[in-house]
CSV table of C-alpha atoms in Angstrom, one decimal:
chain,number,residue,atom,x,y,z
S,1,UNK,CA,-41.7,-71.1,-3.9
S,2,UNK,CA,-44.4,-69.3,-5.9
S,3,UNK,CA,-42.6,-66.0,-5.3
S,4,UNK,CA,-39.3,-67.6,-7.2
S,5,UNK,CA,-41.4,-68.9,-10.2
S,6,UNK,CA,-42.1,-65.2,-11.1
S,7,UNK,CA,-38.6,-64.2,-11.1
S,8,UNK,CA,-36.8,-64.0,-14.5
S,9,UNK,CA,-33.2,-65.6,-13.4
S,10,UNK,CA,-31.3,-68.0,-11.4
S,11,UNK,CA,-29.4,-65.2,-9.5
S,12,UNK,CA,-32.5,-63.3,-8.6
S,13,UNK,CA,-34.2,-66.5,-7.1
S,14,UNK,CA,-31.0,-67.0,-4.9
S,15,UNK,CA,-31.1,-63.3,-3.8
S,16,UNK,CA,-34.8,-63.5,-3.3
S,17,UNK,CA,-34.7,-66.7,-1.1
S,18,UNK,CA,-32.1,-65.0,0.9
S,19,UNK,CA,-34.2,-62.0,1.7
S,20,UNK,CA,-37.3,-64.0,2.4
S,21,UNK,CA,-35.3,-66.2,5.0
S,22,UNK,CA,-33.6,-63.4,6.7
S,23,UNK,CA,-37.1,-61.7,7.3
S,24,UNK,CA,-38.4,-64.9,8.8
S,25,UNK,CA,-35.3,-65.7,10.7
S,26,UNK,CA,-35.3,-62.2,12.3
S,27,UNK,CA,-39.2,-62.5,13.0
S,28,UNK,CA,-38.5,-66.0,14.9
S,29,UNK,CA,-35.5,-64.4,16.8
S,30,UNK,CA,-37.7,-61.4,17.8
S,31,UNK,CA,-40.7,-63.5,18.9
S,32,UNK,CA,-38.4,-65.6,21.0
S,33,UNK,CA,-36.8,-62.4,22.6
S,34,UNK,CA,-39.7,-61.0,23.5
S,35,UNK,CA,-41.3,-64.0,25.0
S,36,UNK,CA,-43.8,-64.7,22.4
S,37,UNK,CA,-42.6,-68.2,21.6
S,38,UNK,CA,-40.4,-70.3,23.7
S,39,UNK,CA,-37.2,-72.1,22.9
S,40,UNK,CA,-38.7,-75.4,21.7
S,41,UNK,CA,-41.1,-73.4,19.4
S,42,UNK,CA,-38.3,-71.1,17.9
S,43,UNK,CA,-36.2,-74.5,17.4
S,44,UNK,CA,-39.0,-75.9,15.3
S,45,UNK,CA,-39.8,-72.9,13.4
S,46,UNK,CA,-36.1,-72.3,12.5
S,47,UNK,CA,-35.9,-75.8,11.2
S,48,UNK,CA,-39.3,-75.4,9.4
S,49,UNK,CA,-37.7,-72.1,7.7
S,50,UNK,CA,-34.5,-73.9,6.7
S,51,UNK,CA,-36.6,-77.0,5.3
S,52,UNK,CA,-38.7,-74.7,3.3
S,53,UNK,CA,-35.7,-72.8,1.9
S,54,UNK,CA,-33.9,-76.1,0.7
S,55,UNK,CA,-37.3,-77.4,-0.6
S,56,UNK,CA,-38.0,-74.2,-2.7
S,57,UNK,CA,-34.5,-73.7,-4.2
S,58,UNK,CA,-34.0,-77.4,-5.0
S,59,UNK,CA,-36.2,-77.5,-8.1
S,60,UNK,CA,-34.6,-74.2,-9.7
S,61,UNK,CA,-31.2,-75.8,-8.8
S,62,UNK,CA,-32.1,-78.7,-10.8
S,63,UNK,CA,-33.5,-76.9,-13.8
S,64,UNK,CA,-30.5,-74.5,-13.9
S,65,UNK,CA,-27.9,-77.3,-14.0
S,66,UNK,CA,-30.1,-79.3,-16.3
S,67,UNK,CA,-30.0,-76.2,-18.9
S,68,UNK,CA,-26.1,-76.9,-19.4
S,69,UNK,CA,-26.0,-80.8,-18.4
S,70,UNK,CA,-29.4,-82.2,-19.3
S,71,UNK,CA,-32.2,-83.2,-17.1
S,72,UNK,CA,-31.2,-85.8,-14.2
S,73,UNK,CA,-30.6,-89.2,-15.4
S,74,UNK,CA,-33.0,-91.8,-14.3
S,75,UNK,CA,-35.4,-91.3,-11.5
S,76,UNK,CA,-33.8,-88.2,-10.2
S,77,UNK,CA,-32.6,-87.5,-6.5
S,78,UNK,CA,-33.8,-86.4,-2.9
S,79,UNK,CA,-32.3,-84.2,-0.3
S,80,UNK,CA,-32.1,-85.8,3.1
S,81,UNK,CA,-31.9,-83.6,6.2
S,82,UNK,CA,-29.7,-85.1,9.0
S,83,UNK,CA,-28.7,-83.9,12.3
S,84,UNK,CA,-30.7,-81.3,14.1
S,85,UNK,CA,-32.6,-80.3,11.0
S,86,UNK,CA,-33.6,-84.0,10.6
S,87,UNK,CA,-34.9,-83.7,14.2
S,88,UNK,CA,-36.7,-80.7,13.5
S,89,UNK,CA,-35.0,-78.5,16.0
S,90,UNK,CA,-32.4,-75.8,15.1
S,91,UNK,CA,-31.2,-72.7,16.7
S,92,UNK,CA,-30.5,-69.2,15.3
S,93,UNK,CA,-26.8,-70.0,14.0
S,94,UNK,CA,-27.3,-73.8,13.0
S,95,UNK,CA,-25.9,-75.2,9.9
S,96,UNK,CA,-27.6,-77.7,7.9
S,97,UNK,CA,-26.4,-81.6,7.6
S,98,UNK,CA,-27.7,-82.7,4.1
S,99,UNK,CA,-27.2,-86.0,2.0
S,100,UNK,CA,-28.1,-86.3,-1.6
S,101,UNK,CA,-29.3,-89.8,-2.7
S,102,UNK,CA,-30.0,-90.3,-6.5
S,103,UNK,CA,-31.4,-93.2,-8.5
S,104,UNK,CA,-30.1,-93.5,-12.1
S,105,UNK,CA,-32.2,-96.4,-12.6
S,106,UNK,CA,-29.6,-97.7,-15.0
S,107,UNK,CA,-29.2,-94.6,-17.1
S,108,UNK,CA,-25.2,-94.0,-17.5
S,109,UNK,CA,-25.1,-90.7,-18.8
S,110,UNK,CA,-27.3,-87.5,-19.1
S,111,UNK,CA,-28.9,-86.9,-22.6
S,112,UNK,CA,-27.3,-83.6,-23.9
S,113,UNK,CA,-24.7,-83.0,-26.7
S,114,UNK,CA,-21.7,-83.3,-24.3
S,115,UNK,CA,-23.1,-85.7,-21.6
S,116,UNK,CA,-21.9,-86.2,-18.0
S,117,UNK,CA,-21.6,-89.7,-16.4
S,118,UNK,CA,-24.3,-90.3,-13.9
S,119,UNK,CA,-22.1,-90.2,-10.9
S,120,UNK,CA,-20.3,-87.0,-12.0
S,121,UNK,CA,-23.8,-85.6,-13.0
S,122,UNK,CA,-25.2,-85.8,-9.4
S,123,UNK,CA,-22.0,-85.2,-7.6
S,124,UNK,CA,-22.0,-81.6,-9.5
S,125,UNK,CA,-25.6,-81.2,-9.0
S,126,UNK,CA,-25.1,-81.7,-5.2
S,127,UNK,CA,-22.3,-79.0,-5.3
S,128,UNK,CA,-24.6,-76.8,-7.2
S,129,UNK,CA,-27.2,-77.2,-4.3
S,130,UNK,CA,-24.5,-76.4,-1.5
S,131,UNK,CA,-23.3,-73.2,-3.6
S,132,UNK,CA,-27.0,-72.3,-3.9
S,133,UNK,CA,-27.5,-72.4,-0.1
S,134,UNK,CA,-24.1,-71.6,1.1
S,135,UNK,CA,-22.3,-69.1,-1.4
S,136,UNK,CA,-22.6,-65.4,-0.7
S,137,UNK,CA,-24.6,-63.3,-3.1
S,138,UNK,CA,-25.4,-59.6,-3.2
S,139,UNK,CA,-28.2,-60.5,-0.3
S,140,UNK,CA,-25.4,-62.8,1.8
S,141,UNK,CA,-25.7,-66.6,2.5
S,142,UNK,CA,-28.6,-68.8,3.5
S,143,UNK,CA,-26.9,-71.5,5.7
S,144,UNK,CA,-23.5,-73.3,5.9
S,145,UNK,CA,-23.9,-76.8,4.8
S,146,UNK,CA,-22.4,-79.8,6.1
S,147,UNK,CA,-22.4,-83.2,4.3
S,148,UNK,CA,-20.1,-85.2,6.6
S,149,UNK,CA,-23.0,-87.5,7.6
S,150,UNK,CA,-23.2,-89.0,4.0
S,151,UNK,CA,-21.9,-92.7,3.7
S,152,UNK,CA,-18.0,-92.9,4.3
S,153,UNK,CA,-18.0,-89.2,5.4
S,154,UNK,CA,-15.4,-87.3,3.7
S,155,UNK,CA,-14.0,-90.1,1.8
S,156,UNK,CA,-17.4,-91.1,0.1
S,157,UNK,CA,-18.9,-89.5,-2.9
S,158,UNK,CA,-20.8,-86.2,-2.4
S,159,UNK,CA,-24.0,-87.8,-3.9
S,160,UNK,CA,-24.8,-91.3,-3.1
S,161,UNK,CA,-26.6,-93.9,-5.4
S,162,UNK,CA,-29.6,-95.3,-4.0
S,163,UNK,CA,-28.4,-98.8,-4.1
S,164,UNK,CA,-25.1,-97.9,-2.9
S,165,UNK,CA,-27.0,-96.0,0.2
S,166,UNK,CA,-29.2,-99.2,0.8
S,167,UNK,CA,-26.3,-101.6,0.7
S,168,UNK,CA,-23.8,-99.5,2.7
S,169,UNK,CA,-26.5,-99.0,5.4
S,170,UNK,CA,-27.4,-102.6,5.4
S,171,UNK,CA,-23.7,-104.3,5.5
S,172,UNK,CA,-21.2,-101.4,6.0
S,173,UNK,CA,-22.5,-98.5,8.4
S,174,UNK,CA,-21.2,-98.5,11.9
S,175,UNK,CA,-23.4,-98.1,14.8
S,176,UNK,CA,-23.1,-94.2,14.8
S,177,UNK,CA,-24.1,-94.0,11.4
S,178,UNK,CA,-27.4,-95.9,12.3
S,179,UNK,CA,-27.7,-93.5,15.3
S,180,UNK,CA,-27.5,-90.6,12.8
S,181,UNK,CA,-30.1,-92.3,10.6
S,182,UNK,CA,-32.6,-92.0,13.5
S,183,UNK,CA,-32.8,-88.4,12.7
S,184,UNK,CA,-33.1,-88.5,8.9
S,185,UNK,CA,-35.8,-87.2,6.9
S,186,UNK,CA,-36.5,-86.4,3.4
S,187,UNK,CA,-37.0,-82.7,2.6
S,188,UNK,CA,-36.9,-82.1,-1.0
S,189,UNK,CA,-36.7,-84.0,-4.3
S,190,UNK,CA,-38.6,-86.8,-6.2
S,191,UNK,CA,-41.4,-88.1,-4.2
S,192,UNK,CA,-41.3,-91.8,-5.3
S,193,UNK,CA,-37.7,-91.8,-4.2
S,194,UNK,CA,-38.4,-90.0,-0.9
S,195,UNK,CA,-41.3,-92.7,-0.2
S,196,UNK,CA,-38.8,-95.6,-0.9
S,197,UNK,CA,-36.0,-94.2,1.2
S,198,UNK,CA,-38.4,-93.3,4.3
S,199,UNK,CA,-39.6,-97.1,3.9
S,200,UNK,CA,-36.1,-98.3,3.8
S,201,UNK,CA,-35.2,-96.1,6.7
S,202,UNK,CA,-38.1,-97.6,9.0
S,203,UNK,CA,-37.3,-101.1,8.0
S,204,UNK,CA,-33.7,-101.0,8.9
S,205,UNK,CA,-34.2,-99.2,12.0
S,206,UNK,CA,-36.9,-101.7,12.9
S,207,UNK,CA,-34.7,-104.6,12.9
S,208,UNK,CA,-33.4,-106.3,16.0
S,209,UNK,CA,-30.0,-105.6,17.4
S,210,UNK,CA,-27.1,-106.9,19.4
S,211,UNK,CA,-27.9,-104.8,22.5
S,212,UNK,CA,-24.4,-105.5,24.2
S,213,UNK,CA,-22.8,-104.3,20.9
S,214,UNK,CA,-24.8,-101.1,20.5
S,215,UNK,CA,-24.0,-100.3,24.2
S,216,UNK,CA,-20.3,-101.0,23.7
S,217,UNK,CA,-20.0,-98.7,20.7
S,218,UNK,CA,-22.0,-96.1,22.3
S,219,UNK,CA,-19.9,-96.1,25.5
S,220,UNK,CA,-16.7,-95.6,23.3
S,221,UNK,CA,-18.3,-93.0,21.4
S,222,UNK,CA,-18.9,-91.1,24.8
S,223,UNK,CA,-15.4,-91.6,26.1
S,224,UNK,CA,-14.1,-90.2,22.6
S,225,UNK,CA,-16.6,-87.3,22.8
S,226,UNK,CA,-15.5,-86.5,26.5
S,227,UNK,CA,-11.8,-86.5,25.5
S,228,UNK,CA,-12.2,-84.7,22.2
S,229,UNK,CA,-14.9,-82.2,23.4
S,230,UNK,CA,-14.8,-81.6,27.0
S,231,UNK,CA,-17.2,-78.8,28.3
S,232,UNK,CA,-15.8,-75.5,28.4
S,233,UNK,CA,-17.6,-72.9,30.6
S,234,UNK,CA,-20.3,-73.8,32.8
S,235,UNK,CA,-23.0,-72.4,30.5
S,236,UNK,CA,-21.7,-74.3,27.7
S,237,UNK,CA,-24.5,-76.8,27.8
S,238,UNK,CA,-23.8,-78.6,24.6
S,239,UNK,CA,-20.5,-80.6,25.4
S,240,UNK,CA,-19.5,-82.8,28.2
S,241,UNK,CA,-21.1,-85.8,30.2
S,242,UNK,CA,-24.7,-85.2,31.1
S,243,UNK,CA,-25.2,-82.2,28.9
S,244,UNK,CA,-27.0,-81.8,25.6
S,245,UNK,CA,-25.0,-83.9,23.2
S,246,UNK,CA,-24.7,-86.6,25.7
S,247,UNK,CA,-28.5,-86.4,26.2
S,248,UNK,CA,-29.2,-86.4,22.3
S,249,UNK,CA,-26.9,-89.5,22.0
S,250,UNK,CA,-28.6,-91.4,24.7
S,251,UNK,CA,-31.9,-90.6,23.2
S,252,UNK,CA,-30.7,-92.1,19.9
S,253,UNK,CA,-29.4,-94.9,21.3
S,254,UNK,CA,-32.8,-95.6,22.8
S,255,UNK,CA,-34.6,-95.1,19.4
S,256,UNK,CA,-32.2,-97.6,17.9
S,257,UNK,CA,-32.7,-100.3,20.3
S,258,UNK,CA,-36.4,-99.9,20.5
S,259,UNK,CA,-36.6,-100.1,16.5
S,260,UNK,CA,-38.6,-96.9,16.4
S,261,UNK,CA,-38.5,-94.4,13.4
S,262,UNK,CA,-39.0,-91.5,15.8
S,263,UNK,CA,-36.9,-88.3,14.8
S,264,UNK,CA,-37.5,-85.8,17.5
S,265,UNK,CA,-35.7,-85.5,20.9
S,266,UNK,CA,-38.6,-85.9,22.7
S,267,UNK,CA,-39.9,-89.0,21.0
S,268,UNK,CA,-36.5,-90.7,21.2
S,269,UNK,CA,-36.2,-89.8,25.0
S,270,UNK,CA,-39.3,-91.7,25.3
S,271,UNK,CA,-37.7,-94.7,23.5
S,272,UNK,CA,-34.6,-94.4,25.9
S,273,UNK,CA,-37.1,-94.4,29.0
S,274,UNK,CA,-38.6,-97.5,28.0
S,275,UNK,CA,-35.4,-99.5,26.6
S,276,UNK,CA,-33.6,-98.8,29.7
S,277,UNK,CA,-36.5,-99.1,32.2
S,278,UNK,CA,-35.8,-95.7,33.7
S,279,UNK,CA,-37.8,-94.9,36.9
S,280,UNK,CA,-40.1,-92.2,36.7
S,281,UNK,CA,-37.9,-89.8,38.7
S,282,UNK,CA,-35.1,-90.5,36.2
S,283,UNK,CA,-37.1,-90.2,33.2
S,284,UNK,CA,-38.6,-86.8,34.4
S,285,UNK,CA,-35.0,-85.8,35.2
S,286,UNK,CA,-33.8,-86.6,31.6
S,287,UNK,CA,-36.8,-84.6,30.1
S,288,UNK,CA,-36.2,-81.7,32.2
S,289,UNK,CA,-32.5,-81.8,31.4
S,290,UNK,CA,-33.2,-81.8,27.6
S,291,UNK,CA,-35.4,-78.8,28.3
S,292,UNK,CA,-33.2,-76.8,30.4
S,293,UNK,CA,-30.0,-77.4,28.1
S,294,UNK,CA,-32.1,-76.7,25.0
S,295,UNK,CA,-33.3,-73.5,26.4
S,296,UNK,CA,-29.9,-72.4,27.4
S,297,UNK,CA,-28.4,-73.3,23.9
S,298,UNK,CA,-31.3,-71.6,22.0
S,299,UNK,CA,-31.1,-68.5,24.0
S,300,UNK,CA,-27.3,-68.6,23.9
S,301,UNK,CA,-27.0,-68.9,19.9
S,302,UNK,CA,-29.5,-66.0,19.6
S,303,UNK,CA,-27.9,-63.5,21.7
S,304,UNK,CA,-24.2,-64.6,20.8
S,305,UNK,CA,-22.1,-66.6,18.3
S,306,UNK,CA,-19.5,-67.2,20.9
S,307,UNK,CA,-19.6,-69.6,23.8
S,308,UNK,CA,-21.8,-68.2,26.4
S,309,UNK,CA,-20.1,-67.0,29.6
S,310,UNK,CA,-21.5,-65.5,32.9
S,311,UNK,CA,-18.6,-63.0,32.7
S,312,UNK,CA,-19.3,-61.7,29.2
S,313,UNK,CA,-23.2,-61.5,29.2
S,314,UNK,CA,-24.3,-58.2,29.1
S,315,UNK,CA,-27.2,-56.9,31.1
S,316,UNK,CA,-30.0,-57.3,28.5
S,317,UNK,CA,-28.7,-60.5,27.3
S,318,UNK,CA,-28.5,-61.8,30.8
S,319,UNK,CA,-32.3,-60.6,31.5
S,320,UNK,CA,-33.4,-62.5,28.4
S,321,UNK,CA,-31.7,-65.7,29.4
S,322,UNK,CA,-33.2,-65.8,33.0
S,323,UNK,CA,-36.6,-64.9,31.8
S,324,UNK,CA,-36.7,-67.4,29.1
S,325,UNK,CA,-35.6,-70.2,31.4
S,326,UNK,CA,-37.7,-68.9,34.5
S,327,UNK,CA,-34.5,-68.5,36.5
S,328,UNK,CA,-33.7,-65.7,39.0
S,329,UNK,CA,-30.0,-65.2,38.8
S,330,UNK,CA,-27.0,-66.2,36.7
S,331,UNK,CA,-25.4,-68.1,39.5
S,332,UNK,CA,-28.7,-70.0,39.9
S,333,UNK,CA,-28.7,-71.0,36.5
S,334,UNK,CA,-24.9,-72.2,36.6
S,335,UNK,CA,-25.7,-74.2,39.7
S,336,UNK,CA,-28.7,-75.7,38.0
S,337,UNK,CA,-26.5,-76.5,34.9
S,338,UNK,CA,-23.9,-78.2,36.9
S,339,UNK,CA,-26.4,-80.2,39.0
S,340,UNK,CA,-28.4,-81.3,36.3
S,341,UNK,CA,-25.3,-82.4,34.2
S,342,UNK,CA,-24.2,-84.5,37.0
S,343,UNK,CA,-27.4,-86.2,37.7
S,344,UNK,CA,-27.8,-86.9,33.9
S,345,UNK,CA,-24.3,-88.4,33.7
S,346,UNK,CA,-24.9,-90.5,36.6
S,347,UNK,CA,-28.2,-91.9,34.8
S,348,UNK,CA,-26.6,-92.3,31.5
S,349,UNK,CA,-23.6,-94.1,33.0
S,350,UNK,CA,-25.6,-96.6,34.7
S,351,UNK,CA,-27.6,-97.4,31.6
S,352,UNK,CA,-24.7,-97.5,29.1
S,353,UNK,CA,-21.5,-98.0,31.3
S,354,UNK,CA,-19.4,-95.3,33.1
S,355,UNK,CA,-17.0,-93.0,31.4
S,356,UNK,CA,-13.5,-93.8,32.1
S,357,UNK,CA,-11.9,-91.8,35.0
S,358,UNK,CA,-9.9,-88.7,34.4
S,359,UNK,CA,-6.8,-90.5,36.0
């Protein structure tokens, strides 16, 4: 952020952020390729980089927008990281799941000659943030932004009032939305609102829940995902029963049922192991699987934007993948992925309920 202050105009700040992010993104990737860091460290560093970019740009987006439309009405707004960014683990090609929540504090319009209604003001400010991050400039774009995890998804307002956010989460949110909330964290904006939202999140997630309803809802989600997003190639470790997305969903379920505010996959897996009373053997298998799947996913996204396939993997990419995972051959890796996913699917089926048969 200090580098951006010295620049003269808004566009220069957007460009400088892109240059800075690209340099650090490249450095993380090179360190991973050379074995200086592993997939877990790379994932955390990619997430720290993305959060730093959003945190640095947000004040300048607010000021630039305010020059035309006045300062933010009320107390201002915060940017909430959701999904993998909230959980502090991204890969080389991850987009950013974000939500903007504001508190107008009773103020109805901005204070300028041609004021904007508060709701419109924050909606347009949010769009300005998305543009600052995702629009191509002379130095490219930073990240793609996904805001579908906001209340009511695509049908909801782009920016959500604090009071409406709280009411929605307490009275209308579906189980999957509370699962998503387990990974939420404030990364930019007004400190006081961030503190209030963080406390609200912790209190909401800490409430006791109807275990049978949560498990039924999660079982239905797993069934829909298995149908809509089946596994692709053997090395597509994200989709499919017992694979990364399934492990993450199971971990979030554990965190929700235990009433913990933990965000990271490792912490949430600990909750799942406790909540479902898994044996030491099953708990260890689950933890190892998360590491294996993330390792493959992280390496795959670093060497290719396409789905990883053993048939299309070049020699150098194959060597990196095997070295990073400490496995001797691609065939052995494929066998390990299949065996592990079957084991994990059985563990999750036993805890939550089996998926419908393909018949």
